[in-house]
């Protein structure tokens, strides 16, 4: 980071937030350290049990996820370091943006997946054009189901609405693209995700309802070019650039 800073480069950081490190990663000390190093933004990725040997104990507990949502909002208002959290920031992207809606993933073998975390596919980019792939049954079903929920604090079809991903995989006959991926929609991991999603919903619903009752503000910025150059990696939808600050929207 020191070399990037010394050369005047624009860069950010990506952190995997787990049950064991959520308070450390969002502490004033760590955030201030990143700022001192010249970091301009931070992606906060929740640990999702999709690897070959998943450890569900690393997932955030519902109360920790609620803490992260509140803490991130506080840091955005009090630190010059935007923090982006796909799982808790669904309200600013109208839910999940994967499945070709605004984002998709092609792995090293060429399998075209709805998301970097959803290791399922029905096509390989070596066999079809990207235009045709984006019209395939998997992506069509994915987009048809979006936003998967009315509560945008529960936008993810892996950890928040696992029944949605399970149905999509079954309906489209999607094949797993990564060892262990088959355990996500079925088996012990699937059962755990169902329970954790239900537990999070009990916590998230009151938070979401309270946010709907609070006033929202819309800020229109004149210097759009400068802002876009600074936070160009953040949430983008057609005609609208959204940067979340607590319960506020910035429109360019």
Coordinates of N, CA and C in Angstrom, one line a residue, residues 83-176:
X83 N -17.3 2.6 2.8 CA -17.3 1.2 3.0 C -18.5 0.6 2.2
X84 N -18.3 -0.4 1.4 CA -19.4 -0.9 0.6 C -19.6 -2.4 1.0
X85 N -20.9 -2.7 1.3 CA -21.2 -4.0 1.8 C -22.5 -4.5 1.1
X86 N -22.2 -5.4 0.1 CA -23.3 -5.8 -0.8 C -24.5 -6.4 0.0
X87 N -24.2 -7.1 1.1 CA -25.2 -7.9 1.8 C -26.1 -6.9 2.6
X88 N -25.5 -5.9 3.2 CA -26.2 -5.0 4.0 C -26.7 -3.7 3.3
X89 N -26.2 -3.5 2.0 CA -26.5 -2.3 1.3 C -27.4 -2.6 0.1
X90 N -28.2 -3.6 0.2 CA -29.1 -3.9 -0.9 C -30.1 -2.8 -1.2
X91 N -30.4 -2.0 -0.3 CA -31.4 -0.9 -0.6 C -30.8 0.1 -1.6
X92 N -29.5 0.2 -1.7 CA -28.9 1.1 -2.7 C -28.7 0.5 -4.1
X93 N -29.0 -0.8 -4.2 CA -28.8 -1.4 -5.5 C -30.1 -2.2 -5.9
X94 N -31.1 -1.9 -5.2 CA -32.4 -2.6 -5.4 C -32.2 -4.1 -5.3
X95 N -31.5 -4.6 -4.3 CA -31.3 -6.0 -4.1 C -30.0 -6.5 -4.8
X96 N -30.0 -7.8 -5.0 CA -28.9 -8.5 -5.7 C -28.7 -8.0 -7.1
X97 N -27.5 -7.7 -7.4 CA -27.1 -7.1 -8.8 C -26.6 -8.2 -9.7
X98 N -26.5 -9.4 -9.3 CA -25.9 -10.5 -10.0 C -26.8 -11.1 -11.1
X99 N -26.4 -12.2 -11.7 CA -27.2 -12.8 -12.7 C -27.3 -12.1 -14.0
X100 N -26.4 -11.2 -14.3 CA -26.5 -10.4 -15.5 C -27.3 -9.1 -15.4
X101 N -27.8 -8.9 -14.2 CA -28.6 -7.6 -14.0 C -27.6 -6.4 -14.1
X102 N -26.5 -6.5 -13.3 CA -25.5 -5.5 -13.4 C -24.1 -6.2 -13.3
X103 N -24.1 -7.5 -13.1 CA -22.9 -8.2 -12.8 C -23.0 -9.7 -13.1
X104 N -21.9 -10.3 -13.5 CA -21.9 -11.8 -13.6 C -20.4 -12.2 -13.5
X105 N -20.1 -13.4 -13.5 CA -18.7 -13.9 -13.3 C -18.3 -15.0 -14.2
X106 N -17.1 -14.9 -14.8 CA -16.6 -16.0 -15.6 C -15.4 -16.6 -14.9
X107 N -15.4 -17.8 -14.6 CA -14.3 -18.4 -13.9 C -13.1 -18.8 -14.8
X108 N -12.1 -19.3 -14.3 CA -10.9 -19.6 -15.0 C -11.1 -20.6 -16.1
X109 N -12.1 -21.5 -16.0 CA -12.4 -22.5 -17.0 C -13.4 -22.0 -18.0
X110 N -13.9 -20.8 -17.8 CA -14.8 -20.3 -18.8 C -16.3 -20.4 -18.5
X111 N -16.6 -21.1 -17.3 CA -18.0 -21.2 -16.9 C -18.5 -19.8 -16.5
X112 N -19.7 -19.5 -17.1 CA -20.3 -18.2 -16.8 C -21.3 -18.3 -15.7
X113 N -20.9 -17.8 -14.5 CA -21.7 -17.9 -13.3 C -22.5 -16.6 -13.0
X114 N -23.6 -16.7 -12.3 CA -24.4 -15.5 -12.0 C -23.7 -14.6 -11.1
X115 N -22.8 -15.1 -10.3 CA -22.0 -14.3 -9.3 C -20.7 -15.0 -9.0
X116 N -19.8 -14.3 -8.5 CA -18.5 -14.9 -8.1 C -18.7 -15.8 -6.9
X117 N -19.8 -15.7 -6.2 CA -20.1 -16.6 -5.0 C -21.1 -17.7 -5.4
X118 N -21.7 -17.6 -6.5 CA -22.7 -18.6 -7.0 C -22.0 -19.5 -8.0
X119 N -21.5 -20.7 -7.5 CA -20.7 -21.5 -8.4 C -21.5 -22.5 -9.1
X120 N -22.4 -22.0 -10.0 CA -23.2 -22.8 -10.9 C -23.3 -22.2 -12.2
X121 N -23.4 -23.0 -13.3 CA -23.5 -22.5 -14.6 C -24.2 -23.4 -15.5
X122 N -24.7 -23.0 -16.7 CA -25.3 -23.8 -17.7 C -24.5 -23.7 -19.0
X123 N -23.6 -22.7 -19.1 CA -22.9 -22.4 -20.3 C -21.4 -22.1 -20.0
X124 N -20.6 -22.3 -21.0 CA -19.2 -21.9 -21.0 C -18.9 -20.9 -22.1
X125 N -18.2 -19.9 -21.8 CA -18.0 -18.8 -22.7 C -17.2 -19.3 -24.0
X126 N -16.6 -20.4 -23.9 CA -15.9 -21.0 -25.1 C -16.8 -21.6 -26.1
X127 N -18.0 -21.8 -25.6 CA -19.0 -22.5 -26.5 C -20.1 -21.6 -27.1
X128 N -20.3 -20.4 -26.4 CA -21.3 -19.5 -26.9 C -20.8 -18.1 -26.8
X129 N -21.5 -17.2 -27.5 CA -21.2 -15.8 -27.4 C -21.7 -15.3 -26.1
X130 N -21.2 -14.2 -25.6 CA -21.6 -13.7 -24.3 C -23.1 -13.2 -24.4
X131 N -23.4 -12.7 -25.6 CA -24.8 -12.3 -25.8 C -25.8 -13.4 -25.6
X132 N -25.5 -14.6 -26.1 CA -26.3 -15.8 -26.0 C -26.3 -16.3 -24.6
X133 N -25.1 -16.3 -24.0 CA -25.0 -16.7 -22.6 C -25.9 -15.9 -21.7
X134 N -26.0 -14.7 -21.8 CA -26.7 -13.8 -20.9 C -28.3 -14.0 -21.1
X135 N -28.6 -14.7 -22.1 CA -30.1 -15.0 -22.4 C -30.4 -16.5 -21.9
X136 N -29.4 -17.2 -21.3 CA -29.7 -18.6 -21.0 C -30.7 -18.8 -19.9
X137 N -31.2 -20.0 -19.7 CA -32.2 -20.2 -18.6 C -31.8 -19.8 -17.2
X138 N -30.5 -20.0 -16.9 CA -30.0 -19.7 -15.6 C -30.1 -18.2 -15.3
X139 N -29.6 -17.4 -16.2 CA -29.6 -15.9 -16.0 C -31.0 -15.4 -16.1
X140 N -31.9 -16.0 -17.0 CA -33.2 -15.6 -17.1 C -34.0 -15.8 -15.8
X141 N -33.8 -17.0 -15.2 CA -34.5 -17.3 -14.0 C -34.0 -16.5 -12.8
X142 N -32.7 -16.2 -12.9 CA -32.1 -15.4 -11.8 C -32.7 -14.0 -11.8
X143 N -32.8 -13.4 -13.0 CA -33.3 -12.0 -13.1 C -34.8 -12.0 -12.8
X144 N -35.5 -13.1 -13.2 CA -36.9 -13.1 -12.9 C -37.2 -13.1 -11.4
X145 N -36.3 -13.8 -10.7 CA -36.6 -13.8 -9.2 C -36.1 -12.6 -8.5
X146 N -35.3 -11.8 -9.1 CA -34.8 -10.6 -8.4 C -35.9 -9.6 -8.1
X147 N -35.9 -8.9 -7.0 CA -34.8 -8.8 -6.0 C -34.9 -9.9 -4.9
X148 N -35.7 -10.9 -5.1 CA -35.8 -12.1 -4.2 C -36.5 -11.8 -2.9
X149 N -36.6 -10.5 -2.5 CA -37.2 -10.2 -1.2 C -37.7 -8.7 -1.2
X150 N -38.6 -8.4 -0.3 CA -39.0 -7.1 -0.1 C -38.1 -6.3 0.9
X151 N -37.4 -7.1 1.7 CA -36.5 -6.5 2.7 C -35.1 -6.5 2.1
X152 N -34.6 -5.3 1.7 CA -33.3 -5.2 1.0 C -32.1 -5.4 1.9
X153 N -32.4 -5.7 3.2 CA -31.3 -6.1 4.1 C -31.1 -7.6 3.9
X154 N -31.9 -8.3 3.1 CA -31.8 -9.7 2.9 C -31.8 -10.0 1.4
X155 N -30.8 -9.4 0.7 CA -30.8 -9.5 -0.8 C -30.2 -10.7 -1.4
X156 N -29.5 -11.5 -0.6 CA -28.6 -12.5 -1.2 C -29.3 -13.9 -1.4
X157 N -29.4 -14.5 -2.5 CA -30.0 -15.8 -2.7 C -29.2 -16.9 -2.1
X158 N -28.0 -16.7 -1.7 CA -27.2 -17.7 -1.0 C -27.4 -17.8 0.4
X159 N -27.2 -16.6 1.1 CA -27.3 -16.7 2.6 C -28.6 -16.1 3.1
X160 N -29.4 -15.3 2.3 CA -30.6 -14.7 2.8 C -31.9 -15.3 2.3
X161 N -31.8 -15.8 1.0 CA -33.0 -16.5 0.4 C -32.5 -17.8 -0.2
X162 N -31.9 -18.7 0.5 CA -31.4 -19.9 -0.1 C -32.4 -20.8 -0.8
X163 N -33.7 -20.6 -0.5 CA -34.7 -21.4 -1.2 C -34.8 -20.9 -2.6
X164 N -34.5 -19.6 -2.9 CA -34.6 -19.0 -4.2 C -33.5 -19.6 -5.1
X165 N -32.2 -19.7 -4.6 CA -31.1 -20.3 -5.3 C -31.4 -21.7 -5.6
X166 N -31.9 -22.4 -4.6 CA -32.2 -23.9 -4.7 C -33.2 -24.1 -5.8
X167 N -34.2 -23.3 -5.9 CA -35.2 -23.5 -7.0 C -34.6 -23.1 -8.3
X168 N -33.8 -22.1 -8.4 CA -33.2 -21.7 -9.7 C -32.3 -22.9 -10.2
X169 N -31.5 -23.4 -9.4 CA -30.6 -24.5 -9.8 C -31.4 -25.7 -10.2
X170 N -32.4 -26.0 -9.5 CA -33.2 -27.2 -9.9 C -34.0 -27.0 -11.2
X171 N -34.5 -25.8 -11.4 CA -35.3 -25.5 -12.6 C -34.4 -25.5 -13.8
X172 N -33.2 -25.0 -13.7 CA -32.4 -24.8 -14.9 C -31.4 -25.9 -15.1
X173 N -31.3 -26.8 -14.2 CA -30.3 -27.9 -14.3 C -28.9 -27.4 -14.3
X174 N -28.6 -26.3 -13.6 CA -27.3 -25.8 -13.6 C -26.3 -26.8 -12.9
X175 N -25.1 -26.8 -13.4 CA -24.1 -27.7 -12.9 C -23.1 -27.0 -12.0
X176 N -22.6 -27.6 -10.9 CA -21.6 -27.0 -10.0 C -20.3 -26.7 -10.8

